[in-house]
XYZ file of N, CA, C and O in Angstrom:
616
model
N 100.677 3.379 -200.327
C 101.725 2.489 -201.115
C 102.487 1.863 -199.749
O 102.781 2.510 -199.152
N 102.673 0.618 -200.125
C 103.735 -0.156 -199.224
C 104.986 0.188 -199.910
O 105.186 -0.571 -200.821
N 106.153 0.619 -199.371
C 107.530 0.689 -199.845
C 108.288 -0.688 -199.846
O 107.629 -1.494 -199.193
N 108.951 -1.119 -200.896
C 109.739 -2.201 -200.908
C 110.565 -2.246 -199.972
O 111.205 -1.404 -199.333
N 110.465 -3.573 -199.527
C 111.516 -4.002 -198.325
C 112.838 -3.771 -198.980
O 113.331 -4.240 -199.980
N 113.947 -3.310 -197.951
C 115.257 -2.866 -198.304
C 115.946 -4.214 -198.247
O 115.682 -5.281 -197.596
N 116.988 -4.268 -199.108
C 117.841 -5.406 -198.982
C 119.234 -5.145 -199.039
O 119.461 -4.038 -199.518
N 120.201 -6.157 -198.503
C 121.402 -5.685 -198.623
C 122.335 -6.411 -199.897
O 121.445 -7.105 -200.396
N 123.600 -6.450 -199.775
C 124.218 -7.070 -200.886
C 123.931 -8.368 -200.939
O 124.137 -9.074 -201.893
N 123.604 -9.365 -199.755
C 123.461 -10.841 -199.825
C 121.766 -10.984 -200.524
O 121.309 -11.914 -200.033
N 121.088 -10.041 -200.681
C 119.738 -9.942 -201.138
C 119.106 -10.424 -199.765
O 117.705 -11.076 -200.201
N 119.077 -9.961 -198.532
C 118.587 -10.418 -197.436
C 117.761 -8.779 -196.934
O 118.556 -7.969 -197.110
N 117.158 -8.804 -196.056
C 116.601 -7.456 -195.491
C 117.492 -6.759 -195.068
O 118.607 -7.152 -194.486
N 117.405 -5.495 -195.212
C 118.498 -4.737 -194.676
C 117.957 -3.687 -193.897
O 117.062 -3.693 -192.966
N 118.594 -2.377 -194.061
C 118.158 -1.080 -193.077
C 116.859 -0.796 -193.466
O 116.252 -0.826 -194.487
N 116.477 0.089 -192.704
C 115.064 1.284 -193.131
C 115.257 2.111 -193.950
O 114.451 3.115 -194.230
N 116.520 2.522 -194.409
C 116.648 3.661 -195.110
C 115.813 3.978 -196.352
O 115.442 5.003 -196.707
N 115.524 2.880 -197.033
C 114.401 3.124 -198.318
C 113.174 3.071 -198.251
O 112.752 3.468 -199.059
N 112.905 2.632 -196.754
C 111.241 2.496 -196.538
C 110.549 3.745 -196.348
O 109.413 3.702 -196.189
N 111.204 5.004 -196.022
C 110.895 6.184 -195.807
C 109.879 6.087 -194.642
O 110.357 5.413 -193.501
N 108.888 6.961 -194.266
C 108.009 7.076 -193.034
C 107.350 5.779 -192.919
O 107.126 5.740 -191.455
N 106.969 4.794 -193.646
C 106.017 3.811 -193.500
C 107.106 2.728 -192.514
O 106.502 2.288 -191.681
N 108.197 2.720 -192.581
C 109.307 1.868 -191.794
C 109.017 1.980 -190.391
O 109.064 1.268 -189.497
N 108.768 3.172 -190.252
C 108.831 3.818 -188.554
C 107.397 3.724 -188.089
O 107.099 3.863 -186.946
N 106.455 3.355 -188.914
C 104.887 3.388 -188.593
C 104.429 1.834 -187.871
O 104.868 0.875 -188.383
N 104.462 1.907 -186.565
C 104.120 0.397 -185.813
C 102.826 0.006 -186.692
O 102.907 -1.540 -187.001
N 102.113 0.551 -186.962
C 100.868 -0.081 -187.918
C 101.286 -0.658 -189.321
O 100.800 -1.853 -189.547
N 102.183 -0.237 -189.957
C 102.867 -0.760 -191.342
C 103.621 -2.222 -190.867
O 103.500 -2.910 -191.610
N 104.245 -1.983 -189.643
C 105.162 -3.107 -189.070
C 104.284 -4.387 -188.817
O 104.320 -5.359 -189.304
N 103.043 -3.948 -188.145
C 102.273 -5.066 -187.848
C 101.263 -5.418 -188.958
O 101.081 -6.823 -189.285
N 101.116 -4.768 -190.045
C 100.488 -5.058 -190.984
C 101.280 -5.897 -192.198
O 100.876 -6.784 -192.926
N 102.456 -5.833 -192.040
C 103.234 -6.025 -193.156
C 104.466 -7.407 -192.381
O 105.362 -7.902 -192.923
N 103.813 -7.938 -191.449
C 104.610 -9.058 -190.816
C 104.523 -10.359 -191.530
O 103.751 -10.734 -192.435
N 105.604 -10.939 -191.423
C 105.969 -12.494 -192.048
C 105.309 -13.652 -191.381
O 105.363 -13.622 -190.208
N 104.037 -14.038 -192.000
C 103.122 -15.092 -191.122
C 103.256 -16.314 -191.838
O 102.462 -17.061 -191.297
N 103.903 -16.547 -192.991
C 103.840 -17.794 -193.697
C 105.066 -18.254 -193.899
O 105.989 -17.430 -194.314
N 105.153 -19.610 -194.086
C 106.573 -20.170 -194.686
C 106.876 -19.672 -196.178
O 108.166 -19.443 -196.605
N 106.015 -19.591 -196.999
C 106.041 -19.159 -198.216
C 106.703 -17.545 -198.439
O 107.479 -17.067 -198.774
N 106.047 -16.626 -197.412
C 106.299 -15.130 -197.155
C 108.070 -15.391 -196.530
O 108.870 -14.412 -197.115
N 108.231 -16.444 -195.767
C 109.705 -16.325 -195.274
C 110.657 -16.755 -196.259
O 111.600 -15.901 -196.432
N 110.340 -17.713 -197.049
C 111.248 -18.172 -197.885
C 111.398 -17.102 -199.096
O 112.501 -16.838 -199.961
N 110.149 -16.263 -199.614
C 110.410 -15.135 -200.536
C 111.250 -13.978 -199.953
O 112.083 -13.542 -200.761
N 111.496 -13.679 -198.378
C 112.191 -12.550 -198.209
C 113.430 -13.148 -198.105
O 114.318 -12.115 -198.257
N 113.728 -14.444 -197.939
C 115.037 -15.040 -197.609
C 115.562 -16.194 -198.531
O 115.383 -17.216 -198.515
N 115.566 -15.637 -199.787
C 115.602 -16.519 -200.985
C 116.907 -17.330 -200.683
O 117.278 -18.738 -201.300
N 118.082 -17.065 -199.973
C 119.009 -17.852 -199.616
C 118.797 -19.076 -198.579
O 119.604 -20.024 -198.381
N 117.616 -19.029 -197.803
C 117.529 -19.942 -196.922
C 117.023 -21.204 -197.471
O 116.242 -21.089 -198.499
N 117.707 -22.354 -197.400
C 117.307 -23.495 -198.271
C 115.711 -23.941 -197.753
O 115.396 -23.606 -196.669
N 115.369 -24.647 -198.750
C 113.833 -24.974 -198.465
C 113.540 -25.699 -197.455
O 114.429 -26.685 -197.024
N 112.654 -25.726 -196.474
C 112.666 -26.264 -195.046
C 111.118 -26.909 -195.121
O 110.423 -25.966 -194.655
N 110.875 -27.914 -195.242
C 109.638 -28.480 -195.306
C 108.804 -28.298 -194.183
O 107.717 -28.034 -193.851
N 109.596 -28.663 -192.942
C 108.931 -28.331 -191.680
C 108.377 -26.963 -191.255
O 107.412 -27.197 -190.271
N 108.927 -26.042 -191.694
C 108.573 -24.647 -191.472
C 107.027 -24.485 -191.525
O 106.287 -24.067 -190.714
N 106.390 -25.047 -192.650
C 104.774 -24.835 -192.808
C 103.899 -25.569 -191.466
O 103.314 -25.174 -191.244
N 104.694 -26.827 -191.124
C 104.070 -27.717 -189.963
C 104.226 -26.840 -188.866
O 103.353 -27.134 -188.304
N 105.356 -26.286 -188.596
C 105.570 -25.679 -187.313
C 104.709 -24.327 -187.105
O 103.708 -24.245 -186.353
N 104.528 -23.596 -188.201
C 103.518 -22.620 -188.449
C 102.237 -22.968 -188.261
O 101.326 -22.200 -187.494
N 101.583 -23.884 -188.757
C 100.518 -24.403 -188.292
C 100.097 -24.752 -187.217
O 99.033 -24.543 -186.590
N 101.237 -25.171 -186.154
C 100.949 -25.608 -184.961
C 101.231 -24.507 -184.005
O 100.571 -24.208 -182.977
N 102.367 -23.828 -184.099
C 102.539 -22.280 -183.475
C 102.461 -21.215 -184.481
O 103.843 -21.266 -185.287
N 101.904 -20.323 -184.633
C 101.782 -19.257 -185.442
C 103.392 -18.378 -185.373
O 103.943 -18.327 -184.528
N 103.679 -18.028 -186.531
C 104.809 -17.387 -186.612
C 104.503 -15.793 -187.209
O 103.442 -15.486 -187.631
N 105.396 -14.789 -186.493
C 104.865 -13.286 -186.884
C 106.335 -12.950 -186.702
O 106.854 -12.502 -185.836
N 106.860 -12.445 -187.758
C 108.158 -11.569 -187.863
C 108.104 -9.998 -188.409
O 107.507 -10.189 -189.643
N 108.292 -9.068 -187.893
C 108.085 -7.514 -188.427
C 109.450 -7.594 -189.549
O 110.292 -8.117 -189.159
N 108.769 -6.784 -190.175
C 109.959 -6.471 -191.297
C 111.386 -5.939 -190.593
O 112.400 -6.118 -191.076
N 111.235 -5.013 -189.415
C 112.028 -4.567 -188.738
C 113.055 -5.793 -188.245
O 114.187 -5.756 -188.437
N 112.318 -6.871 -187.454
C 113.084 -7.818 -186.759
C 113.769 -8.655 -188.080
O 114.673 -8.989 -187.970
N 113.072 -8.726 -189.002
C 113.451 -9.489 -190.296
C 114.909 -8.725 -190.931
O 115.710 -9.268 -191.124
N 114.994 -7.632 -190.619
C 115.982 -6.802 -191.328
C 117.098 -6.754 -190.498
O 118.266 -6.670 -190.753
N 117.094 -7.190 -189.313
C 118.155 -7.679 -187.981
C 119.101 -8.999 -188.556
O 119.825 -9.195 -187.897
N 118.324 -9.727 -189.103
C 118.924 -11.127 -189.522
C 120.112 -10.863 -190.082
O 119.635 -10.626 -191.571
N 121.340 -11.457 -189.931
C 122.401 -11.432 -190.566
C 122.822 -12.589 -191.274
O 123.344 -12.574 -192.533
N 122.253 -13.741 -190.641
C 122.722 -15.285 -190.869
C 121.336 -15.932 -191.026
O 120.655 -15.898 -190.259
N 120.802 -16.567 -192.029
C 119.747 -17.455 -192.276
C 119.885 -18.844 -191.319
O 119.923 -19.836 -192.180
N 120.540 -18.915 -190.406
C 120.962 -19.878 -189.472
C 120.962 -20.023 -188.270
O 120.712 -18.548 -187.643
N 120.896 -20.961 -187.434
C 120.805 -20.598 -185.884
C 121.830 -20.119 -185.065
O 122.007 -19.540 -184.151
N 122.965 -19.666 -185.968
C 124.153 -19.056 -185.382
C 123.783 -17.420 -185.327
O 124.233 -16.716 -184.830
N 122.685 -17.211 -185.789
C 122.126 -15.925 -185.713
C 121.123 -15.622 -184.847
O 119.906 -16.373 -184.909
N 121.091 -14.802 -183.764
C 120.012 -15.046 -182.514
C 119.031 -14.743 -182.909
O 117.694 -15.013 -182.345
N 118.960 -13.518 -183.885
C 117.563 -12.896 -184.006
C 116.641 -14.306 -185.051
O 115.307 -14.336 -184.912
N 117.561 -14.742 -185.961
C 116.958 -15.845 -186.795
C 116.422 -16.912 -185.967
O 115.299 -17.554 -185.793
N 117.369 -17.191 -184.907
C 116.848 -18.497 -183.694
C 115.677 -18.117 -183.181
O 114.732 -18.780 -182.733
N 115.460 -16.579 -182.832
C 114.190 -16.334 -181.883
C 113.005 -15.971 -182.944
O 112.223 -16.257 -182.144
N 113.348 -15.949 -183.909
C 112.284 -15.590 -184.813
C 111.391 -16.395 -185.752
O 110.488 -16.535 -185.945
N 112.426 -17.156 -186.371
C 112.029 -18.442 -187.389
C 111.728 -19.694 -187.037
O 112.814 -19.984 -185.987
N 110.806 -20.315 -187.061
C 110.473 -21.848 -186.378
C 111.633 -22.474 -186.985
O 112.245 -22.519 -187.890
N 111.642 -23.341 -185.943
C 112.526 -24.761 -185.806
C 111.913 -25.970 -185.568
O 110.846 -26.010 -185.163
N 112.691 -26.900 -186.267
C 112.138 -28.321 -186.334
C 111.983 -28.870 -184.879
O 110.794 -29.563 -184.553
N 112.623 -28.674 -183.875
C 112.696 -28.958 -182.797
C 111.245 -28.865 -181.991
O 110.687 -29.189 -180.956
N 110.753 -27.412 -182.592
C 109.172 -27.038 -181.968
C 108.339 -28.187 -182.216
O 107.363 -28.244 -181.554
N 108.352 -28.922 -183.332
C 107.505 -29.982 -183.612
C 107.516 -31.442 -182.370
O 106.680 -32.109 -182.471
N 108.858 -31.478 -181.795
C 108.871 -32.355 -180.765
C 107.841 -32.271 -179.805
O 107.857 -31.044 -179.109
N 106.896 -33.348 -179.571
C 106.204 -33.001 -178.374
C 105.893 -34.184 -177.520
O 104.920 -35.123 -177.712
N 106.964 -34.285 -176.763
C 106.566 -35.776 -175.850
C 105.727 -35.960 -174.920
O 104.990 -34.586 -174.617
N 104.850 -36.925 -174.591
C 103.575 -36.959 -173.618
C 103.901 -36.324 -172.386
O 102.694 -36.155 -171.870
N 105.224 -36.085 -171.832
C 105.338 -35.609 -170.512
C 104.963 -34.208 -170.445
O 104.968 -33.425 -169.143
N 104.867 -33.376 -171.532
C 104.708 -31.956 -171.537
C 103.298 -31.714 -171.310
O 102.409 -32.648 -171.539
N 102.994 -30.635 -170.513
C 101.763 -30.233 -170.157
C 101.294 -28.964 -170.714
O 102.535 -28.155 -171.263
N 99.935 -28.449 -171.155
C 99.883 -27.654 -171.652
C 99.932 -26.251 -171.187
O 100.044 -24.977 -171.637
N 100.142 -26.371 -169.778
C 100.383 -24.913 -169.050
C 101.588 -25.208 -168.031
O 101.416 -25.232 -166.962
N 102.972 -25.662 -168.407
C 103.940 -26.152 -167.695
C 104.236 -25.288 -166.379
O 104.721 -25.802 -165.820
N 104.038 -23.713 -166.650
C 104.441 -23.058 -165.708
C 103.161 -22.477 -164.682
O 103.183 -21.652 -164.048
N 101.939 -23.259 -165.136
C 100.949 -23.133 -164.313
C 100.571 -21.534 -164.439
O 100.323 -20.779 -163.328
N 100.542 -20.959 -165.582
C 100.536 -19.604 -165.657
C 98.987 -19.091 -165.421
O 98.703 -18.297 -164.637
N 98.047 -19.913 -165.895
C 96.408 -19.744 -165.403
C 96.077 -19.789 -163.897
O 95.669 -18.794 -163.406
N 97.042 -20.534 -163.140
C 96.589 -20.665 -161.999
C 97.345 -19.347 -161.347
O 96.720 -19.074 -160.032
N 98.533 -18.820 -161.682
C 99.189 -17.961 -161.058
C 98.487 -16.481 -161.727
O 99.450 -15.463 -161.413
N 97.530 -16.412 -162.183
C 97.163 -15.301 -162.852
C 95.803 -14.663 -162.066
O 94.851 -14.958 -162.286
N 96.177 -13.756 -160.892
C 95.017 -13.514 -160.265
C 93.962 -12.555 -160.935
O 92.873 -12.645 -160.480
N 94.600 -11.800 -162.196
C 93.426 -11.296 -162.894
C 94.155 -11.313 -164.353
O 95.334 -11.409 -164.706
N 93.197 -11.483 -165.442
C 93.527 -11.559 -166.816
C 94.678 -10.585 -167.071
O 94.505 -9.260 -166.872
N 95.678 -10.925 -167.691
C 96.830 -9.877 -168.062
C 98.004 -9.590 -166.768
O 98.711 -8.940 -167.087
N 98.123 -10.426 -165.896
C 98.982 -10.031 -164.561
C 99.452 -11.705 -164.349
O 98.346 -12.356 -163.635
N 100.616 -12.125 -164.674
C 100.767 -13.250 -164.065
C 102.053 -12.956 -162.846
O 103.031 -12.334 -163.044
N 101.828 -13.870 -161.829
C 102.827 -14.141 -160.544
C 103.572 -15.308 -160.563
O 102.927 -16.120 -159.856
N 104.687 -15.245 -161.152
C 105.366 -16.519 -161.175
C 106.205 -16.670 -160.034
O 106.239 -17.734 -159.453
N 106.619 -15.549 -159.179
C 107.342 -15.596 -158.185
C 106.552 -14.497 -156.884
O 106.087 -13.618 -157.368
N 106.622 -14.809 -155.759
C 105.914 -13.813 -154.909
C 106.718 -12.762 -155.000
O 105.695 -11.507 -154.731
N 107.581 -12.333 -155.243
C 107.955 -10.508 -155.414
C 108.107 -10.081 -156.826
O 108.589 -9.178 -156.781
N 107.641 -10.670 -157.890
C 107.774 -10.282 -159.485
C 106.336 -10.734 -159.992
O 105.763 -11.655 -159.496
N 106.145 -9.908 -160.976
C 104.926 -10.037 -161.784
C 105.152 -9.687 -163.112
O 106.142 -9.097 -163.374
N 104.667 -10.296 -164.282
C 104.457 -10.253 -165.659
C 103.290 -9.471 -165.802
O 102.251 -10.201 -165.927
N 103.252 -8.323 -166.314
C 101.872 -7.538 -166.991
C 102.038 -7.529 -168.225
O 103.084 -7.423 -169.172
N 101.097 -8.616 -168.920
C 100.451 -8.612 -170.455
C 99.866 -7.176 -170.567
O 98.752 -7.126 -170.826
N 100.396 -6.216 -171.285
C 100.080 -4.731 -171.323
C 99.552 -4.587 -172.915
O 98.851 -3.772 -173.057
N 99.704 -5.574 -173.781
C 98.870 -5.505 -174.806
C 98.495 -6.922 -175.339
O 98.718 -8.091 -174.672
N 97.311 -6.717 -176.235
C 96.619 -8.167 -176.766
C 97.240 -8.868 -177.596
O 97.091 -10.228 -177.772
N 98.336 -8.296 -178.297
C 99.244 -9.327 -179.164
C 100.464 -8.816 -179.223
O 101.080 -7.865 -178.730
N 101.594 -9.635 -179.705
C 102.979 -9.286 -180.004
C 103.160 -9.028 -181.549
O 102.580 -9.604 -182.052
N 104.257 -7.928 -181.587
C 104.443 -7.723 -183.069
C 105.620 -8.989 -183.653
O 104.924 -9.108 -184.788
N 106.335 -9.344 -182.969
C 106.770 -10.768 -183.544
C 106.651 -11.934 -182.493
O 106.726 -11.440 -181.186
N 106.323 -12.947 -182.906
C 106.500 -14.235 -182.016
C 107.551 -14.829 -181.767
O 108.301 -15.350 -182.693
N 108.096 -14.473 -180.436
C 109.463 -15.391 -180.370
C 109.541 -16.720 -179.831
O 108.423 -17.052 -179.327
N 110.139 -17.590 -180.544
C 110.045 -18.834 -180.329
C 110.672 -19.345 -179.194
O 110.204 -20.470 -178.714
N 111.300 -18.650 -178.511
C 111.707 -18.881 -177.155
C 110.999 -18.838 -175.853
O 111.062 -18.932 -174.854
N 109.952 -17.960 -176.163
C 108.955 -17.480 -174.899
C 108.267 -18.825 -174.554
O 107.804 -19.808 -175.237
N 108.343 -19.113 -173.232
C 107.793 -20.474 -172.617
C 106.265 -20.601 -173.158
O 106.334 -21.875 -173.446
N 105.514 -19.544 -173.234
C 104.166 -19.885 -173.816
C 104.369 -20.659 -175.139
O 103.486 -21.290 -175.690
N 105.136 -20.487 -175.970
C 105.518 -20.781 -177.269
C 105.769 -22.246 -177.544
O 105.612 -22.854 -178.524
N 106.214 -22.813 -176.276
C 106.368 -24.161 -176.047
C 105.478 -25.245 -175.692
O 105.498 -26.321 -175.596
N 104.282 -24.292 -175.115
C 103.197 -24.883 -174.601
C 102.378 -25.665 -175.894
O 102.213 -24.878 -177.053
N 102.187 -27.193 -175.729
C 101.534 -27.561 -176.829
C 100.064 -26.956 -177.139
O 99.814 -27.128 -178.058
N 99.345 -26.210 -176.257
C 98.062 -25.651 -176.305
C 98.234 -24.331 -176.883
O 96.898 -23.848 -177.320
N 99.293 -23.711 -177.204
C 99.503 -22.294 -177.807
C 98.764 -22.106 -179.143
O 99.212 -22.890 -180.021
N 98.001 -21.104 -179.287
C 97.402 -20.917 -180.575
C 97.648 -19.423 -180.783
O 97.625 -18.991 -182.031
N 97.687 -18.413 -179.762
C 98.121 -17.102 -180.099
C 98.693 -16.558 -178.759
O 98.552 -16.930 -177.918
N 99.068 -15.258 -179.167
C 99.740 -14.549 -177.969
C 98.680 -13.393 -177.383
O 99.166 -12.332 -176.736
N 97.477 -13.659 -177.434
C 96.505 -12.818 -177.025
C 95.666 -13.099 -175.954
O 96.109 -14.594 -175.281
N 95.260 -12.044 -175.060
C 94.154 -12.769 -173.716
C 93.018 -11.735 -174.087
O 93.019 -10.915 -174.662
N 92.158 -12.411 -173.193
C 90.649 -11.879 -173.530
C 90.636 -10.399 -173.461
O 91.227 -9.604 -172.782
N 89.945 -9.727 -174.372
C 89.724 -8.419 -174.347
C 89.020 -7.867 -173.109
O 89.201 -7.081 -172.702
N 87.906 -8.493 -172.486
C 87.520 -7.851 -171.525
C 88.298 -8.331 -170.035
O 88.966 -9.356 -169.960
N 88.535 -7.178 -169.319
C 89.314 -7.238 -168.390
C 88.575 -6.519 -166.971
O 88.074 -5.696 -167.418
């Protein structure tokens, strides 16, 4: 049984207190991610209908764990978690000068899962997926982005 998502007095997601053991289970969090505009609007009824959300989600996938959703205090860009997790209309802006790989990450990947953007630093992609897709991650602004995964074979 999937426990009911907790809500605060504003009918928004709240703490984990009523979800019991499942709330702390990462598998449950992954299985119950918000992945569609419909699910987002259902979870946040005070969010004004935004037609563009479906368009953004079609272009750049959305995934918000129940935990991250529970951290959202205000359903507007004044809330940093909301701004990080919820699609914004600006993401649809696709000027012709943008490149599919603006940071040349593929070039700077000596082996799959390791990106060397600077000579003295590296980014290790330790997992094949992200629990929540951050809207501000450079890869999410790439017109070629479809998912946060890299090949299983390494």
